[in-house]
Tab-separated table of C-alpha atoms in Angstrom:
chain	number	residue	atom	x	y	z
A	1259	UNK	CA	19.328	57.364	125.188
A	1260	UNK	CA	19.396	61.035	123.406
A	1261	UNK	CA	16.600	62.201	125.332
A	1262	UNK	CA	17.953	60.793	128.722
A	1263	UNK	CA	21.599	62.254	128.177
A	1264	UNK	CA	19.687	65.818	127.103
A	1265	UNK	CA	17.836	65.143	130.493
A	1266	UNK	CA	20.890	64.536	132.763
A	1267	UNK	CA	22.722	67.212	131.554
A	1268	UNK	CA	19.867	69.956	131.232
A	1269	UNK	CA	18.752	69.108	134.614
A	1270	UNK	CA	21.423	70.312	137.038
A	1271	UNK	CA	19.929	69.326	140.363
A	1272	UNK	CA	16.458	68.461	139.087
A	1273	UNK	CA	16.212	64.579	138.743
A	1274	UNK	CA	14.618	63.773	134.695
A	1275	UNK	CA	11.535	62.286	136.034
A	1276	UNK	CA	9.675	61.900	133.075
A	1277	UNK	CA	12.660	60.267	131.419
A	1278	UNK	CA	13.057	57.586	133.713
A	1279	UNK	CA	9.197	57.157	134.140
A	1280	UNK	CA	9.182	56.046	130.123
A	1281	UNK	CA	12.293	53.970	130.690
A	1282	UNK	CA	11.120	52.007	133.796
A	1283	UNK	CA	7.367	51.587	132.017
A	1284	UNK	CA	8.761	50.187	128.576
A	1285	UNK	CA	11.401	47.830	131.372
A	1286	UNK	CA	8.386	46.810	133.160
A	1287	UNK	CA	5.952	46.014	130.318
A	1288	UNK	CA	8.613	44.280	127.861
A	1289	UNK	CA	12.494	44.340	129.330
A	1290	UNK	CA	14.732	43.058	126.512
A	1291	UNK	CA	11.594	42.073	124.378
A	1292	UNK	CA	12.447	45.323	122.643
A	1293	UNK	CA	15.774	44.324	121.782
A	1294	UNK	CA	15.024	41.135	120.513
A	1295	UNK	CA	11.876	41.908	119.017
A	1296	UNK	CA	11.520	45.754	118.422
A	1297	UNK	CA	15.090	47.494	118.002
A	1298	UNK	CA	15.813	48.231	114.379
A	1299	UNK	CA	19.594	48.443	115.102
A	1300	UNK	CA	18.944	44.844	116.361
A	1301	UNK	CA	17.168	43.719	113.011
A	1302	UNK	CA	20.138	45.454	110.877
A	1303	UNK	CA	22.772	43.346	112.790
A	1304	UNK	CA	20.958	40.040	112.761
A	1305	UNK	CA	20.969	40.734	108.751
A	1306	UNK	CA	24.233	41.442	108.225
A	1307	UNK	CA	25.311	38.270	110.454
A	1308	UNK	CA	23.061	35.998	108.113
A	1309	UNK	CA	26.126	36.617	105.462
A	1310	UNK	CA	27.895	33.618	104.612
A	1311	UNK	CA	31.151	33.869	106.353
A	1312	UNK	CA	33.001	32.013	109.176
A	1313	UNK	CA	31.581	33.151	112.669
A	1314	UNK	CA	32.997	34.005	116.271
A	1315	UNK	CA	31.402	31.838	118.396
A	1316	UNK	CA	30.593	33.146	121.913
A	1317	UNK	CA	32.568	31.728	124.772
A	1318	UNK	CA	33.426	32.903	128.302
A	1319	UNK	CA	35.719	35.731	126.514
A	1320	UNK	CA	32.642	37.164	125.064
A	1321	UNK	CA	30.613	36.786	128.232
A	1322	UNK	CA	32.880	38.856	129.994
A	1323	UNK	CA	33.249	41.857	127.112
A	1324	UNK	CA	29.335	41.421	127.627
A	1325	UNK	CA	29.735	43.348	130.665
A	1326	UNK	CA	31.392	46.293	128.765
A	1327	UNK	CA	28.115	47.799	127.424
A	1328	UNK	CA	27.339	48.334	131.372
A	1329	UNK	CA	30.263	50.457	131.746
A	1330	UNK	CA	29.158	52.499	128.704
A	1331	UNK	CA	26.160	53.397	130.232
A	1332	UNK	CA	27.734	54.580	134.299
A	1333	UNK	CA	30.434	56.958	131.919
A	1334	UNK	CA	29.103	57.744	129.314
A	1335	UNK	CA	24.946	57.961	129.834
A	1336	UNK	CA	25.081	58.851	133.262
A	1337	UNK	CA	28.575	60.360	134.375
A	1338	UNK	CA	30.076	62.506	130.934
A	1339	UNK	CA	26.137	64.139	130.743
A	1340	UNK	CA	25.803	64.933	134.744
A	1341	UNK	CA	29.682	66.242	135.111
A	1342	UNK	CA	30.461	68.050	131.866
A	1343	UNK	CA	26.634	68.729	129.996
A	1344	UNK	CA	27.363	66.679	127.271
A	1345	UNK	CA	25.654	63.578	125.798
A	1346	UNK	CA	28.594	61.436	125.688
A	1347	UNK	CA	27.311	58.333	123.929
A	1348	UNK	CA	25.635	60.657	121.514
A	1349	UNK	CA	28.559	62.142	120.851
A	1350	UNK	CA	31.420	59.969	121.025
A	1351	UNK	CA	29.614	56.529	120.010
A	1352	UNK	CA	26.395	55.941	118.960
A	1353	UNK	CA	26.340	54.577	115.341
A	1354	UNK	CA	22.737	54.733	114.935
A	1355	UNK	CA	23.282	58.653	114.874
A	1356	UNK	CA	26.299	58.682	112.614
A	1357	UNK	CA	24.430	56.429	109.945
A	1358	UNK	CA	20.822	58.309	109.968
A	1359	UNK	CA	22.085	61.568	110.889
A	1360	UNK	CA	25.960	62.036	109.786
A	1361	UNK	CA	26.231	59.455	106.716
A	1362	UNK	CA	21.975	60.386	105.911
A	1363	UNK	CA	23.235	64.149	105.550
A	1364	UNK	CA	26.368	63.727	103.735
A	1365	UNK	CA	25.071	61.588	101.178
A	1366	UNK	CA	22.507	64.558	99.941
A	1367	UNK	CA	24.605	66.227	97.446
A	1368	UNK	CA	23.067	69.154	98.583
A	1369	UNK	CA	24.883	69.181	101.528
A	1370	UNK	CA	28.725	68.720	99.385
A	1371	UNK	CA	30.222	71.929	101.262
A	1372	UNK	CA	29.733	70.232	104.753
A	1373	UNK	CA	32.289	67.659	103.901
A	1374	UNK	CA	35.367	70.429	104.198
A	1375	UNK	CA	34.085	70.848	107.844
A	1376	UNK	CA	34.097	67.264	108.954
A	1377	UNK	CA	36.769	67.156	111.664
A	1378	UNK	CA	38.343	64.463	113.763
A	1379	UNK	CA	35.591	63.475	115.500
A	1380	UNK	CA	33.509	62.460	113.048
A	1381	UNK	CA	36.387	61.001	111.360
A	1382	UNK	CA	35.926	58.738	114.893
A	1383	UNK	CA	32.671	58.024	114.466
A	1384	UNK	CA	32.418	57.202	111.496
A	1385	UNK	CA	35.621	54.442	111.732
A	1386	UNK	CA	33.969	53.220	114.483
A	1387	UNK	CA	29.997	52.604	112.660
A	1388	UNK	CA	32.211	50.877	109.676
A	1389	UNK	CA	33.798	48.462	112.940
A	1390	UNK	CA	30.474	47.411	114.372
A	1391	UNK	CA	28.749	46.596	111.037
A	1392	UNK	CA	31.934	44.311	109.984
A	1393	UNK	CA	32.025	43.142	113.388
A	1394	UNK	CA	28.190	42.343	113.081
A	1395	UNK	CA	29.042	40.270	110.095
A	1396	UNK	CA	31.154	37.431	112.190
A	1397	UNK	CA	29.544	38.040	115.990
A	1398	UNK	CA	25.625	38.252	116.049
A	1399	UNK	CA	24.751	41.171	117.452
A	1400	UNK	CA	28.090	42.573	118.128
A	1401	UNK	CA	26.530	46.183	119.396
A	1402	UNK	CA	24.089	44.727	121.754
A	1403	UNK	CA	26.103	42.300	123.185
A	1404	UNK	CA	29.357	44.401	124.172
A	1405	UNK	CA	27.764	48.327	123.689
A	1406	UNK	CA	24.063	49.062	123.875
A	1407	UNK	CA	24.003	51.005	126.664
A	1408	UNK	CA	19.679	50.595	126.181
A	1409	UNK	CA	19.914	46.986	126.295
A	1410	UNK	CA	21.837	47.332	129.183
A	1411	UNK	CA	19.467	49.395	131.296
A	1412	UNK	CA	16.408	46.993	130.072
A	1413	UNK	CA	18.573	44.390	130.839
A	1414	UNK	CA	17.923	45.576	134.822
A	1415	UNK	CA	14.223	44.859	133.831
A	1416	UNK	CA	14.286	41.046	132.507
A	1417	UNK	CA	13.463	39.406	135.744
A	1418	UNK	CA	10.144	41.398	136.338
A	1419	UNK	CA	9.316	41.900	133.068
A	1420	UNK	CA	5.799	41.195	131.868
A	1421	UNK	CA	6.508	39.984	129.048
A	1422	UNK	CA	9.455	37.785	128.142
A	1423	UNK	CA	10.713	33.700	128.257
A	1424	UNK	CA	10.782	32.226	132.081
A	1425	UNK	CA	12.420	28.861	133.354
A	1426	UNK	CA	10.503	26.646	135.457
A	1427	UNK	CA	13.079	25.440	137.857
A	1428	UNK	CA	11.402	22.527	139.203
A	1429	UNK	CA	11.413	21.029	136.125
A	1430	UNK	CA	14.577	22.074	134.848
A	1431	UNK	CA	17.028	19.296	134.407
A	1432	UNK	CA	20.237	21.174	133.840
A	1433	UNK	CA	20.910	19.752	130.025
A	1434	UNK	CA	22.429	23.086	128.478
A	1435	UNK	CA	20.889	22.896	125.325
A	1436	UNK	CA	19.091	26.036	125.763
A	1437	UNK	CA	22.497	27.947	126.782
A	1438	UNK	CA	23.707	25.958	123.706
A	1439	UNK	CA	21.063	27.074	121.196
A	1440	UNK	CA	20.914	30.901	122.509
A	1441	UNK	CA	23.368	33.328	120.213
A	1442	UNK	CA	23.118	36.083	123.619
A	1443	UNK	CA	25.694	35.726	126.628
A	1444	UNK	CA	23.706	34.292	128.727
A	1445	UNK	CA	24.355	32.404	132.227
A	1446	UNK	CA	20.310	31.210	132.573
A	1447	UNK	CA	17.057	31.719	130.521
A	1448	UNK	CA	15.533	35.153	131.507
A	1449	UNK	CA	18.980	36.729	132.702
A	1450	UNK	CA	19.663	39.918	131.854
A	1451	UNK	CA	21.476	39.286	128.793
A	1452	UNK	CA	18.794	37.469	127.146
A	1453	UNK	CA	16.640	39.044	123.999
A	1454	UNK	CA	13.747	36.508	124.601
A	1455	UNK	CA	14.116	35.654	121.019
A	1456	UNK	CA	12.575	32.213	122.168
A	1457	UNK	CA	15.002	29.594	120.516
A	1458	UNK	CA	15.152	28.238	124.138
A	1459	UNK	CA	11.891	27.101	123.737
A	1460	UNK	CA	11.631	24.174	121.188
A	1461	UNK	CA	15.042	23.090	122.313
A	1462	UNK	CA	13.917	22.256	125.986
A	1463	UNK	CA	13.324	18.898	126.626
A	1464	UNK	CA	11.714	18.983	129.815
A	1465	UNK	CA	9.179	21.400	128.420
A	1466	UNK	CA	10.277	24.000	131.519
A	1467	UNK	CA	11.130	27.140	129.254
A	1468	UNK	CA	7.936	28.739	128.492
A	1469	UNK	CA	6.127	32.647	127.423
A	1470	UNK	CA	5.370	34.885	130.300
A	1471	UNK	CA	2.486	37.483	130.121
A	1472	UNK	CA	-0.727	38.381	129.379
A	1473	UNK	CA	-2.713	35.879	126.980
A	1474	UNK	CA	-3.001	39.439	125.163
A	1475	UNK	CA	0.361	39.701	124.340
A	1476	UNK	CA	1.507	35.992	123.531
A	1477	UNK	CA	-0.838	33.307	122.544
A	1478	UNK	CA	-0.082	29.283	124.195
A	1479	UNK	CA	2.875	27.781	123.928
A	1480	UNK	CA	2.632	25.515	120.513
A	1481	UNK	CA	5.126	23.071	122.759
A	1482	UNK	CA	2.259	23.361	125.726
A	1483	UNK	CA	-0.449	21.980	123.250
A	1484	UNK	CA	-1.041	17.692	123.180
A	1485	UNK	CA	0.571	16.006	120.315
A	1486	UNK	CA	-1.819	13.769	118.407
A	1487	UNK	CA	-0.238	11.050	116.406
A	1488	UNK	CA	-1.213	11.602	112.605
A	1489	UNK	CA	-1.713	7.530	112.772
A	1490	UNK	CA	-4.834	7.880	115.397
A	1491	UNK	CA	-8.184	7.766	113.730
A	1492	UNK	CA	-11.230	8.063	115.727
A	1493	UNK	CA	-14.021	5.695	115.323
């Protein structure tokens, strides 16, 4: 997201080719894989929601915030960088940044004097990294579900993806236990708020969620493999 924001605002007229290029390869190979599979900030949330504690359950108010990490990325990835030259999730939100590079920095205490120089907007930040990893505590995945502006943009990807869960239609019979069993926003298997974290999977009773991609990237389905009673003996 840095390196698209520099992009955007260091290009002027000139579209950030290269950028995109690496975006729309990653989308095409993997989509959301990444974030269910790949993203560290992803792994840090998923830990801190494994705390004992009483948990917000998603529900159609959730779905709808869902939607708020899309805005993020139109005004702040795309708009604030093209209009004013700045890198406005960078700057204003990104909590990724604040923890390796702000809170990383501070905490040498070589670096003691920079703390009289901290001013409001770090003061921002810094509120707003100690939000999301409380909020991460009672929803799972609070910052991918409501502000990952990355996720979002892969999110464009999930359909086409290489790599990723699929729904066979045909032999979908509408039960809702996958919906039920997945801890993303999602409307249908493969949408673009899904992670493909694959808990659809075992759940399905009509065996019609399955792995899509190369046989070098995923190995069969355990739940496509025949079942052989342990009681069968062979003579």
């Amino acid at each position: 997201m840095g390196a698209l924001q520099n992009a955007l605002s260091a290009s002027k007229t000139k579209t950030p080719a290269y950028i995109f290029g690496i975006i729309i390869l990653f989308g095409l190979l993997l989509g959301r894989t990444i974030c269910g599979f790949l993203c560290p900030v992803g792994l840090g949330q998923e830990l801190l929601y494994k705390i004992k504690t009483p948990k917000v359950k998603k529900s159609k108010v959730t779905r709808v915030f869902s939607y708020f990490k899309y805005v993020v990325l139109i005004a702040l990835v795309v708009i604030v960088p093209l209009m004013f030259a700045i890198p406005g999730f960078c700057e204003y939100i990104c909590p990724a940044g604040t923890f390796e590079g702000g809170v990383g920095l501070l905490s040498n205490v070589e670096n003691e004097g920079l703390l009289a120089i901290l001013g409001p907007l770090f003061t921002w930040k810094f509120t707003l990294l100690v939000v999301i990893v409380v909020a991460s505590i009672f929803f799972f995945r609070f910052f991918c579900r409501f502000l990952c502006p990355l996720g979002a943009l892969y999110g464009f990807f999930c359909k086409v993806a290489m790599l990723g869960v699929k729904l066979d239609k045909n032999k979908c019979t509408d039960c809702g236990l996958c919906q039920g069993v997945c801890p993303m926003d999602i409307k249908t298997v493969g949408d673009h708020e899904c992670i493909h974290c694959g808990k659809c999977i075992s759940v399905c009773p009509a065996k019609s969620i399955g792995w899509k991609g190369s046989k070098l990237f995923v190995r069969k389905n355990d739940t496509d493999m025949p079942v052989e009673s342990e009681s069968c003996s062979t003579v």
